Amino acid sequence: MENKEEIITTVSEENIYKLNGRVPLTKAIPFGLQHVLAMFVSNLAPVLIVCGAAVVRGTGESLTAVEITRLLQCAMFVAGIGTCLQLYPVWKIGSKLPIVMGVSFTFLGSLLMICTNPNLGYEGMVGAVILGGIFEGVVGLSAKYWKRYLTPVVSACVVIAIGLSLLPVGMNSWGGGSGADTFGSWYHLFVGAFTLVVCLVSRYLLKGVYKNLNILVGLILGYILSGIFTIAGIAPMIDFSGITKTIGEVGFFSIPRLVFFTSHKPVFDIGAFFTIAIVFLVSAAETTGATTAVCTGTLGRDIKIEELQGSLAVDGFSSTISGCFGCLPLTSFSQNVGLVTMTGVINRFTILMGAMILILASLFPPLGAFFNSLPQSVLGGCTVMMFGSIMYEGMKMLKECEFDDRTMILVSLAFCIGVGLTQTDGNFFAAFPQAVGDIFNGNAVAGVFVVSLLLSFVLPKEKKETNNES
């Protein structure tokens, strides 16, 4: 069997399928760019949602447009830094695995609850992110003490749940973006379908390593078609004014600023910390599943304890770094895990190029604005199959587990309860504190993780019958 993890010193394009080794820049840059485009909009969307709703502590005023633009810049910068840490660890912080970090959607409910509270506001939210990141980082570094409780069945359930939870994200993007006034319009559906067809055709027509650039090809041709629709007046799919607006507000070059040097210095509130701490544990479960999927799906082996510790440590401590820049928590991006498992491109140097592009985009705001102009329907057409591939990897992991009554009960209840909670008509946890509903009602991963973990403790293991006949 080919060793994908051996240390290689020569530069070769074949190294793109190996974890270590140099790849020519002519190959590494486009494959790295593909990772950036796959996660770019999703990396910025939580910042727009949360910071657009946030109030300044004690005043009730909102953040200005320029401040939010600068936070988008910081989101790209910290995502690049977090990805670099995953790829090339500092001490025990990092997994040495092809994992891309980005701003997490998981925290939306809890963050909105904190940042819209006039007594806490944006400053209280930033303080909670900084403390919460340290908390998860410490939990991650102590993974060897609790890893044994995270059984293969639990890990498989979490990976499948991640794939399931992303399916509506892909379809919402295909329809034009969640909440868009033009959602479901013919041109969104047409461009999304066109992009998906291009991705599929490219995968079969391109040869060698180039076939795994099919997502990038789909993004480029989908963007071109959207541009034609916009310029010809057929449909308003790309807002080019965002680029000139960004130049006017921030300029061509700008260095991300630490929040301590702004007028919004963080406030550390114990209540806000506890509100967000449980969500950091849920984020840890998602990262555990994503990291496990990378190992099983691309390296063909189980995750090592050092990799789990390092991955979770980055999840936590990079969130603290993000908070120091006034931004939201980071987590491993499942769409990029799907891209890695689908293409087999696992080279760390290649994905480092993607991280460098993110950092570069943060220093040149117009470049970030250009990436951000990518239409949602184009992104949806590219991501639906990527998200499905995560579910596929989870099913492969589940296939390796022992199928008995205990596994059947654990998997059945985990998905019926965990996913079912996201399908209810009302607030299932109306009698509980709001934070409980925010975590479980809209997050299948959280419910599946908690139920499967509890059942793995409670359900007795079946004793295997031994044949003593001589």
Short mmCIF file of C-alpha atoms in Angstrom, two decimals:
data_model
loop_
_atom_site.label_atom_id
_atom_site.label_comp_id
_atom_site.label_asym_id
_atom_site.label_seq_id
_atom_site.Cartn_x
_atom_site.Cartn_y
_atom_site.Cartn_z
CA MET A 1 0.00 0.00 0.00
CA GLU A 2 1.28 3.48 -0.89
CA ASN A 3 2.47 5.49 2.09
CA LYS A 4 0.78 8.92 1.92
CA GLU A 5 2.56 10.17 5.05
CA GLU A 6 6.21 9.57 4.21
CA ILE A 7 8.61 12.53 4.28
CA ILE A 8 9.51 13.56 0.71
CA THR A 9 12.23 16.10 -0.08
CA THR A 10 11.88 16.36 -3.86
CA VAL A 11 9.45 18.74 -5.58
CA SER A 12 6.82 16.83 -7.57
CA GLU A 13 3.22 17.36 -8.64
CA GLU A 14 2.46 13.79 -7.49
CA ASN A 15 3.14 14.97 -3.92
CA ILE A 16 -0.26 16.65 -4.07
CA TYR A 17 -1.70 13.28 -2.99
CA LYS A 18 0.81 12.94 -0.13
CA LEU A 19 0.66 14.66 3.24
CA ASN A 20 4.26 15.89 3.19
CA GLY A 21 6.52 17.12 0.41
CA ARG A 22 6.75 20.13 -1.88
CA VAL A 23 4.46 20.71 -4.83
CA PRO A 24 5.29 23.11 -7.71
CA LEU A 25 3.70 26.52 -7.10
CA THR A 26 1.92 26.24 -10.45
CA LYS A 27 -0.04 23.33 -8.93
CA ALA A 28 -0.10 24.35 -5.27
CA ILE A 29 -1.61 27.82 -5.81
CA PRO A 30 -4.71 26.79 -7.84
CA PHE A 31 -5.44 23.86 -5.52
CA GLY A 32 -4.99 26.15 -2.51
CA LEU A 33 -7.23 28.77 -4.14
CA GLN A 34 -9.89 26.10 -4.60
CA HIS A 35 -9.98 25.63 -0.82
CA VAL A 36 -10.30 29.38 -0.24
CA LEU A 37 -13.18 29.78 -2.69
CA ALA A 38 -14.99 26.79 -1.18
CA MET A 39 -15.13 28.43 2.26
CA PHE A 40 -14.80 32.16 1.61
CA VAL A 41 -18.44 33.25 1.82
CA SER A 42 -19.19 30.92 4.74
CA ASN A 43 -16.20 32.35 6.60
CA LEU A 44 -17.57 35.90 6.37
CA ALA A 45 -21.31 35.29 6.72
CA PRO A 46 -21.33 34.71 10.54
CA VAL A 47 -19.40 37.96 11.04
CA LEU A 48 -21.96 39.90 9.00
CA ILE A 49 -24.87 38.32 10.90
CA VAL A 50 -23.51 38.71 14.44
CA CYS A 51 -21.66 42.00 14.14
CA GLY A 52 -24.53 43.52 12.16
CA ALA A 53 -26.84 42.81 15.11
CA ALA A 54 -24.35 43.61 17.90
CA VAL A 55 -24.70 46.69 20.08
CA VAL A 56 -21.92 48.66 21.71
CA ARG A 57 -21.92 48.02 25.45
CA GLY A 58 -23.58 50.74 27.47
CA THR A 59 -24.69 52.82 24.48
CA GLY A 60 -27.06 50.60 22.49
CA GLU A 61 -25.47 51.85 19.25
CA SER A 62 -24.55 49.51 16.42
CA LEU A 63 -21.10 48.94 14.97
CA THR A 64 -20.34 51.20 12.00
CA ALA A 65 -20.03 49.91 8.44
CA VAL A 66 -16.28 50.60 8.46
CA GLU A 67 -15.87 48.63 11.71
CA ILE A 68 -17.73 45.64 10.26
CA THR A 69 -15.62 45.84 7.08
CA ARG A 70 -12.48 45.72 9.22
CA LEU A 71 -13.86 42.70 11.10
CA LEU A 72 -14.39 40.91 7.78
CA GLN A 73 -10.74 41.64 7.08
CA CYS A 74 -9.81 40.15 10.48
CA ALA A 75 -11.94 37.05 9.78
CA MET A 76 -9.83 36.27 6.71
CA PHE A 77 -6.60 36.95 8.61
CA VAL A 78 -7.35 34.72 11.63
CA ALA A 79 -8.72 31.93 9.39
CA GLY A 80 -5.37 31.93 7.57
CA ILE A 81 -3.41 31.95 10.84
CA GLY A 82 -5.54 29.11 12.28
CA THR A 83 -5.06 27.02 9.13
CA CYS A 84 -1.28 27.54 9.29
CA LEU A 85 -1.29 26.32 12.90
CA GLN A 86 -3.18 23.17 11.93
CA LEU A 87 -0.77 22.42 9.10
CA TYR A 88 2.48 23.32 10.85
CA PRO A 89 2.02 23.10 14.65
CA VAL A 90 3.58 25.26 17.32
CA TRP A 91 4.44 22.98 20.27
CA LYS A 92 1.41 20.68 20.67
CA ILE A 93 -0.99 23.13 19.04
CA GLY A 94 -1.74 21.72 15.60
CA SER A 95 -2.55 18.38 14.00
CA LYS A 96 -0.25 18.34 10.91
CA LEU A 97 -3.37 17.40 8.94
CA PRO A 98 -4.96 19.12 5.87
CA ILE A 99 -7.59 21.01 7.86
CA VAL A 100 -8.83 24.49 6.97
CA MET A 101 -10.05 26.75 9.78
CA GLY A 102 -12.78 29.36 9.49
CA VAL A 103 -15.35 31.36 11.44
CA SER A 104 -17.98 29.01 12.90
CA PHE A 105 -21.76 29.08 12.41
CA THR A 106 -22.19 26.85 15.49
CA PHE A 107 -21.94 29.80 17.89
CA LEU A 108 -24.49 32.08 16.21
CA GLY A 109 -27.35 31.65 18.72
CA SER A 110 -25.22 32.13 21.83
CA LEU A 111 -23.19 35.00 20.36
CA LEU A 112 -26.33 36.88 19.30
CA MET A 113 -27.75 36.43 22.78
CA ILE A 114 -24.62 38.00 24.31
CA CYS A 115 -23.89 40.77 21.80
CA THR A 116 -27.47 42.10 21.73
CA ASN A 117 -27.58 42.38 25.54
CA PRO A 118 -26.96 46.10 26.28
CA ASN A 119 -25.13 45.19 29.51
CA LEU A 120 -22.64 43.00 27.64
CA GLY A 121 -22.79 44.05 24.00
CA TYR A 122 -20.08 43.45 21.44
CA GLU A 123 -17.36 43.92 24.07
CA GLY A 124 -18.84 41.21 26.32
CA MET A 125 -19.06 38.85 23.37
CA VAL A 126 -15.39 39.37 22.48
CA GLY A 127 -14.37 38.69 26.09
CA ALA A 128 -16.42 35.46 26.11
CA VAL A 129 -14.80 34.32 22.85
CA ILE A 130 -11.30 34.88 24.26
CA LEU A 131 -12.04 32.95 27.48
CA GLY A 132 -14.02 30.23 25.71
CA GLY A 133 -11.18 29.60 23.28
CA ILE A 134 -8.73 29.10 26.15
CA PHE A 135 -11.24 26.68 27.73
CA GLU A 136 -11.53 24.55 24.58
CA GLY A 137 -7.78 24.67 24.03
CA VAL A 138 -7.17 23.20 27.49
CA VAL A 139 -9.87 20.56 26.89
CA GLY A 140 -8.15 19.66 23.62
CA LEU A 141 -4.69 19.29 25.17
CA SER A 142 -6.18 16.90 27.76
CA ALA A 143 -7.81 14.71 25.08
CA LYS A 144 -5.77 11.63 26.05
CA TYR A 145 -7.75 11.47 29.29
CA TRP A 146 -11.17 11.36 27.64
CA LYS A 147 -10.49 10.07 24.09
CA ARG A 148 -11.40 6.48 25.11
CA TYR A 149 -14.98 7.61 25.76
CA LEU A 150 -15.28 8.81 22.16
CA THR A 151 -15.97 5.39 20.64
CA PRO A 152 -15.85 4.66 16.88
CA VAL A 153 -19.66 4.54 16.75
CA VAL A 154 -19.93 8.00 18.36
CA SER A 155 -17.31 9.41 15.97
CA ALA A 156 -19.11 7.93 12.94
CA CYS A 157 -22.44 9.38 14.10
CA VAL A 158 -20.90 12.85 14.50
CA VAL A 159 -19.33 12.74 11.00
CA ILE A 160 -22.64 11.67 9.41
CA ALA A 161 -24.42 14.41 11.39
CA ILE A 162 -21.95 17.01 10.08
CA GLY A 163 -22.75 15.94 6.52
CA LEU A 164 -26.50 16.00 7.21
CA SER A 165 -26.33 19.44 8.82
CA LEU A 166 -24.54 20.86 5.78
CA LEU A 167 -27.05 19.59 3.21
CA PRO A 168 -29.49 22.50 3.71
CA VAL A 169 -26.53 24.91 3.63
CA GLY A 170 -25.61 23.71 0.14
CA MET A 171 -29.19 23.79 -1.11
CA ASN A 172 -29.85 27.23 0.43
CA SER A 173 -26.81 28.53 -1.43
CA TRP A 174 -28.01 26.94 -4.66
CA GLY A 175 -31.34 28.73 -4.26
CA GLY A 176 -29.61 32.11 -3.96
CA GLY A 177 -28.69 32.28 -0.28
CA SER A 178 -30.72 31.84 2.88
CA GLY A 179 -33.15 34.74 3.37
CA ALA A 180 -32.51 36.26 -0.07
CA ASP A 181 -35.48 38.09 -1.63
CA THR A 182 -34.78 36.34 -4.94
CA PHE A 183 -34.44 32.88 -3.37
CA GLY A 184 -35.52 30.15 -5.79
CA SER A 185 -35.43 32.41 -8.86
CA TRP A 186 -34.84 30.63 -12.15
CA TYR A 187 -31.42 32.18 -12.68
CA HIS A 188 -30.12 30.96 -9.31
CA LEU A 189 -31.31 27.44 -10.05
CA PHE A 190 -29.93 27.55 -13.60
CA VAL A 191 -26.49 28.88 -12.60
CA GLY A 192 -26.27 26.41 -9.68
CA ALA A 193 -27.15 23.50 -11.98
CA PHE A 194 -24.69 24.75 -14.62
CA THR A 195 -21.92 24.95 -12.00
CA LEU A 196 -22.64 21.42 -10.73
CA VAL A 197 -22.60 20.01 -14.28
CA VAL A 198 -19.29 21.77 -14.99
CA CYS A 199 -17.80 20.27 -11.80
CA LEU A 200 -18.92 16.77 -12.77
CA VAL A 201 -17.85 17.02 -16.40
CA SER A 202 -14.48 18.52 -15.43
CA ARG A 203 -13.82 15.66 -13.03
CA TYR A 204 -14.21 13.14 -15.85
CA LEU A 205 -12.60 15.09 -18.70
CA LEU A 206 -9.54 16.55 -16.98
CA LYS A 207 -6.55 14.25 -16.70
CA GLY A 208 -4.14 13.49 -13.85
CA VAL A 209 -4.03 15.87 -10.91
CA TYR A 210 -6.05 18.44 -12.86
CA LYS A 211 -9.27 16.45 -12.49
CA ASN A 212 -9.29 17.39 -8.81
CA LEU A 213 -9.43 21.07 -9.77
CA ASN A 214 -13.01 20.44 -10.92
CA ILE A 215 -14.44 22.57 -8.07
CA LEU A 216 -12.25 25.54 -9.04
CA VAL A 217 -13.25 25.14 -12.71
CA GLY A 218 -16.92 25.12 -11.69
CA LEU A 219 -16.46 28.22 -9.54
CA ILE A 220 -14.68 30.13 -12.33
CA LEU A 221 -17.13 29.24 -15.11
CA GLY A 222 -20.12 29.75 -12.79
CA TYR A 223 -18.76 33.21 -11.89
CA ILE A 224 -18.26 34.07 -15.56
CA LEU A 225 -21.83 33.03 -16.40
CA SER A 226 -23.12 35.09 -13.45
CA GLY A 227 -21.10 38.05 -14.70
CA ILE A 228 -22.62 37.69 -18.17
CA PHE A 229 -26.13 37.57 -16.67
CA THR A 230 -25.38 40.70 -14.61
CA ILE A 231 -23.73 42.78 -17.34
CA ALA A 232 -26.35 41.81 -19.96
CA GLY A 233 -29.13 42.82 -17.56
CA ILE A 234 -30.63 39.31 -17.50
CA ALA A 235 -30.31 38.92 -13.72
CA PRO A 236 -28.53 40.87 -10.92
CA MET A 237 -26.21 38.14 -9.67
CA ILE A 238 -22.95 39.97 -8.86
CA ASP A 239 -22.71 43.23 -6.93
CA PHE A 240 -19.49 44.77 -8.23
CA SER A 241 -20.12 47.92 -6.17
CA GLY A 242 -18.94 46.07 -3.06
CA ILE A 243 -15.36 46.23 -4.34
CA THR A 244 -15.36 50.02 -4.86
CA LYS A 245 -17.20 50.52 -1.56
CA THR A 246 -14.50 48.53 0.28
CA ILE A 247 -11.76 50.64 -1.32
CA GLY A 248 -13.54 53.81 -0.24
CA GLU A 249 -14.01 52.64 3.36
CA VAL A 250 -10.76 50.78 4.10
CA GLY A 251 -8.38 51.52 1.20
CA PHE A 252 -6.24 49.25 -0.94
CA PHE A 253 -4.00 48.08 1.91
CA SER A 254 -4.82 47.67 5.58
CA ILE A 255 -3.30 45.72 8.48
CA PRO A 256 -5.78 43.91 10.79
CA ARG A 257 -6.00 45.59 14.19
CA LEU A 258 -6.10 43.99 17.63
CA VAL A 259 -9.31 44.80 19.49
CA PHE A 260 -7.27 46.10 22.43
CA PHE A 261 -6.20 49.07 20.28
CA THR A 262 -9.76 50.04 19.34
CA SER A 263 -12.55 51.72 21.30
CA HIS A 264 -14.19 48.29 21.89
CA LYS A 265 -11.89 46.74 24.48
CA PRO A 266 -13.15 43.28 25.60
CA VAL A 267 -15.18 42.84 28.78
CA PHE A 268 -14.79 39.56 30.65
CA ASP A 269 -18.09 38.45 32.15
CA ILE A 270 -18.41 35.03 33.85
CA GLY A 271 -22.05 34.67 32.81
CA ALA A 272 -21.22 35.30 29.15
CA PHE A 273 -18.41 32.75 29.40
CA PHE A 274 -20.71 30.01 30.74
CA THR A 275 -23.23 30.83 28.01
CA ILE A 276 -20.66 30.07 25.35
CA ALA A 277 -18.58 27.34 27.07
CA ILE A 278 -21.03 24.52 26.27
CA VAL A 279 -21.02 25.58 22.61
CA PHE A 280 -17.23 25.28 22.56
CA LEU A 281 -17.67 21.65 23.64
CA VAL A 282 -20.09 21.15 20.75
CA SER A 283 -17.54 22.75 18.42
CA ALA A 284 -14.95 20.33 19.82
CA ALA A 285 -17.24 17.44 18.89
CA GLU A 286 -17.58 18.79 15.33
CA THR A 287 -13.82 19.21 15.00
CA THR A 288 -13.26 15.70 16.37
CA GLY A 289 -15.60 14.32 13.71
CA ALA A 290 -14.04 16.41 10.93
CA THR A 291 -10.49 15.47 11.92
CA THR A 292 -11.46 11.79 12.15
CA ALA A 293 -13.04 12.02 8.68
CA VAL A 294 -9.79 13.41 7.25
CA CYS A 295 -7.79 10.51 8.72
CA THR A 296 -10.18 7.74 7.71
CA GLY A 297 -11.19 9.25 4.37
CA THR A 298 -7.78 10.23 3.02
CA LEU A 299 -5.11 8.46 5.08
CA GLY A 300 -7.01 5.20 5.56
CA ARG A 301 -6.37 4.97 9.30
CA ASP A 302 -7.82 6.01 12.64
CA ILE A 303 -6.95 9.34 14.22
CA LYS A 304 -3.93 9.50 16.53
CA ILE A 305 -4.27 11.01 19.99
CA GLU A 306 -1.60 13.63 19.17
CA GLU A 307 -3.59 14.70 16.10
CA LEU A 308 -6.83 14.98 18.07
CA GLN A 309 -5.14 16.99 20.82
CA GLY A 310 -3.47 19.30 18.33
CA SER A 311 -6.59 19.79 16.23
CA LEU A 312 -8.78 20.69 19.22
CA ALA A 313 -6.06 22.91 20.68
CA VAL A 314 -6.01 24.93 17.44
CA ASP A 315 -9.82 25.03 17.48
CA GLY A 316 -9.67 26.64 20.91
CA PHE A 317 -6.56 28.79 20.91
CA SER A 318 -7.13 30.10 17.37
CA SER A 319 -10.59 31.19 18.58
CA THR A 320 -8.83 33.13 21.34
CA ILE A 321 -6.59 34.74 18.71
CA SER A 322 -9.72 35.55 16.70
CA GLY A 323 -11.30 37.15 19.78
CA CYS A 324 -8.18 39.28 20.25
CA PHE A 325 -8.87 40.71 16.79
CA GLY A 326 -12.51 41.32 17.75
CA CYS A 327 -13.74 38.42 15.64
CA LEU A 328 -15.82 35.26 16.20
CA PRO A 329 -14.68 31.73 17.18
CA LEU A 330 -13.01 29.50 14.59
CA THR A 331 -13.53 25.82 13.86
CA SER A 332 -12.46 23.26 11.26
CA PHE A 333 -14.45 23.87 8.08
CA SER A 334 -16.45 20.81 7.11
CA GLN A 335 -16.82 21.90 3.48
CA ASN A 336 -13.04 21.80 3.14
CA VAL A 337 -12.94 18.38 4.80
CA GLY A 338 -15.39 17.30 2.11
CA LEU A 339 -13.14 18.80 -0.57
CA VAL A 340 -10.11 16.93 0.81
CA THR A 341 -11.89 13.58 1.03
CA MET A 342 -13.45 13.96 -2.42
CA THR A 343 -10.30 15.00 -4.30
CA GLY A 344 -7.67 13.13 -2.28
CA VAL A 345 -5.49 16.27 -2.31
CA ILE A 346 -4.01 16.20 1.21
CA ASN A 347 -0.66 17.95 0.74
CA ARG A 348 0.03 20.37 3.59
CA PHE A 349 2.14 22.73 1.48
CA THR A 350 -0.67 23.02 -1.06
CA ILE A 351 -3.25 23.92 1.58
CA LEU A 352 -0.70 26.33 3.11
CA MET A 353 -0.93 28.24 -0.18
CA GLY A 354 -4.66 28.58 0.49
CA ALA A 355 -3.93 29.93 3.98
CA MET A 356 -1.45 32.42 2.49
CA ILE A 357 -4.11 33.57 0.00
CA LEU A 358 -6.51 34.18 2.92
CA ILE A 359 -3.90 36.22 4.78
CA LEU A 360 -3.07 38.14 1.59
CA ALA A 361 -6.76 38.84 1.01
CA SER A 362 -6.98 40.26 4.55
CA LEU A 363 -4.12 42.69 3.83
CA PHE A 364 -5.67 43.83 0.55
CA PRO A 365 -9.38 44.39 1.31
CA PRO A 366 -10.41 44.82 -2.38
CA LEU A 367 -9.13 41.29 -3.05
CA GLY A 368 -11.30 40.00 -0.23
CA ALA A 369 -14.27 41.96 -1.58
CA PHE A 370 -13.75 40.36 -5.00
CA PHE A 371 -13.82 36.86 -3.47
CA ASN A 372 -16.88 37.85 -1.46
CA SER A 373 -18.75 38.79 -4.64
CA LEU A 374 -18.99 35.10 -5.58
CA PRO A 375 -22.72 34.38 -6.07
CA GLN A 376 -24.31 32.01 -3.58
CA SER A 377 -25.84 29.85 -6.32
CA VAL A 378 -22.39 29.20 -7.81
CA LEU A 379 -21.13 28.15 -4.39
CA GLY A 380 -24.18 25.92 -3.89
CA GLY A 381 -23.65 24.12 -7.18
CA CYS A 382 -20.08 23.32 -6.16
CA THR A 383 -20.68 22.30 -2.56
CA VAL A 384 -23.66 19.94 -2.64
CA MET A 385 -21.54 16.94 -3.64
CA MET A 386 -18.73 17.93 -1.26
CA PHE A 387 -21.15 17.97 1.68
CA GLY A 388 -22.57 14.62 0.64
CA SER A 389 -19.06 13.14 0.58
CA ILE A 390 -18.70 13.90 4.31
CA MET A 391 -21.82 11.84 5.00
CA TYR A 392 -20.38 9.09 2.82
CA GLU A 393 -17.17 9.02 4.89
CA GLY A 394 -19.23 8.77 8.08
CA MET A 395 -21.10 5.80 6.64
CA LYS A 396 -17.79 4.13 5.82
CA MET A 397 -16.67 4.69 9.42
CA LEU A 398 -19.94 3.21 10.70
CA LYS A 399 -19.46 0.21 8.43
CA GLU A 400 -16.27 -0.64 10.36
CA CYS A 401 -18.19 -0.81 13.67
CA GLU A 402 -19.76 -3.98 15.02
CA PHE A 403 -23.42 -4.23 14.00
CA ASP A 404 -25.46 -5.51 16.95
CA ASP A 405 -28.51 -4.45 18.98
CA ARG A 406 -26.45 -1.96 21.00
CA THR A 407 -25.15 -0.21 17.87
CA MET A 408 -28.62 -0.23 16.32
CA ILE A 409 -30.20 1.40 19.39
CA LEU A 410 -27.38 3.95 19.78
CA VAL A 411 -27.39 5.05 16.12
CA SER A 412 -31.17 5.04 15.81
CA LEU A 413 -31.80 7.17 18.89
CA ALA A 414 -28.87 9.49 18.22
CA PHE A 415 -30.25 10.44 14.81
CA CYS A 416 -33.95 10.32 15.67
CA ILE A 417 -33.44 12.66 18.62
CA GLY A 418 -30.45 14.72 17.45
CA VAL A 419 -31.69 15.36 13.91
CA GLY A 420 -35.37 15.26 14.90
CA LEU A 421 -34.87 18.25 17.20
CA THR A 422 -33.97 20.36 14.17
CA GLN A 423 -37.19 19.33 12.38
CA THR A 424 -39.77 20.29 15.05
CA ASP A 425 -42.37 23.00 14.35
CA GLY A 426 -41.73 24.89 17.59
CA ASN A 427 -39.13 25.30 20.33
CA PHE A 428 -38.81 21.80 21.79
CA PHE A 429 -36.90 23.21 24.78
CA ALA A 430 -39.31 26.08 25.50
CA ALA A 431 -39.37 25.12 29.22
CA PHE A 432 -35.56 25.29 29.43
CA PRO A 433 -33.20 28.30 29.44
CA GLN A 434 -32.93 29.89 26.00
CA ALA A 435 -29.29 28.83 25.67
CA VAL A 436 -30.34 25.14 25.67
CA GLY A 437 -32.73 25.67 22.76
CA ASP A 438 -30.17 27.74 20.86
CA ILE A 439 -27.68 24.85 21.07
CA PHE A 440 -29.88 21.85 20.28
CA ASN A 441 -32.92 23.05 18.29
CA GLY A 442 -30.92 24.20 15.29
CA ASN A 443 -27.78 22.05 15.56
CA ALA A 444 -28.06 18.37 14.61
CA VAL A 445 -24.39 17.76 15.39
CA ALA A 446 -24.83 18.84 19.01
CA GLY A 447 -27.87 16.61 19.55
CA VAL A 448 -26.36 13.56 17.82
CA PHE A 449 -23.09 13.97 19.75
CA VAL A 450 -24.69 14.30 23.18
CA VAL A 451 -27.22 11.47 22.69
CA SER A 452 -24.69 9.04 21.18
CA LEU A 453 -22.13 9.83 23.90
CA LEU A 454 -24.65 9.34 26.72
CA LEU A 455 -25.93 6.09 25.22
CA SER A 456 -22.39 4.77 24.81
CA PHE A 457 -22.03 5.17 28.59
CA VAL A 458 -25.47 3.83 29.54
CA LEU A 459 -26.12 0.93 27.18
CA PRO A 460 -24.54 -2.34 28.40
CA LYS A 461 -22.14 -4.04 26.05
CA GLU A 462 -23.27 -7.42 24.81
CA LYS A 463 -21.22 -10.34 26.06
CA LYS A 464 -19.86 -12.46 23.24
CA GLU A 465 -20.61 -16.14 23.53
CA THR A 466 -17.53 -18.33 23.59
CA ASN A 467 -17.42 -21.81 22.14
CA ASN A 468 -15.72 -24.12 24.62
CA GLU A 469 -16.24 -27.29 22.63
CA SER A 470 -13.03 -29.20 22.09
#
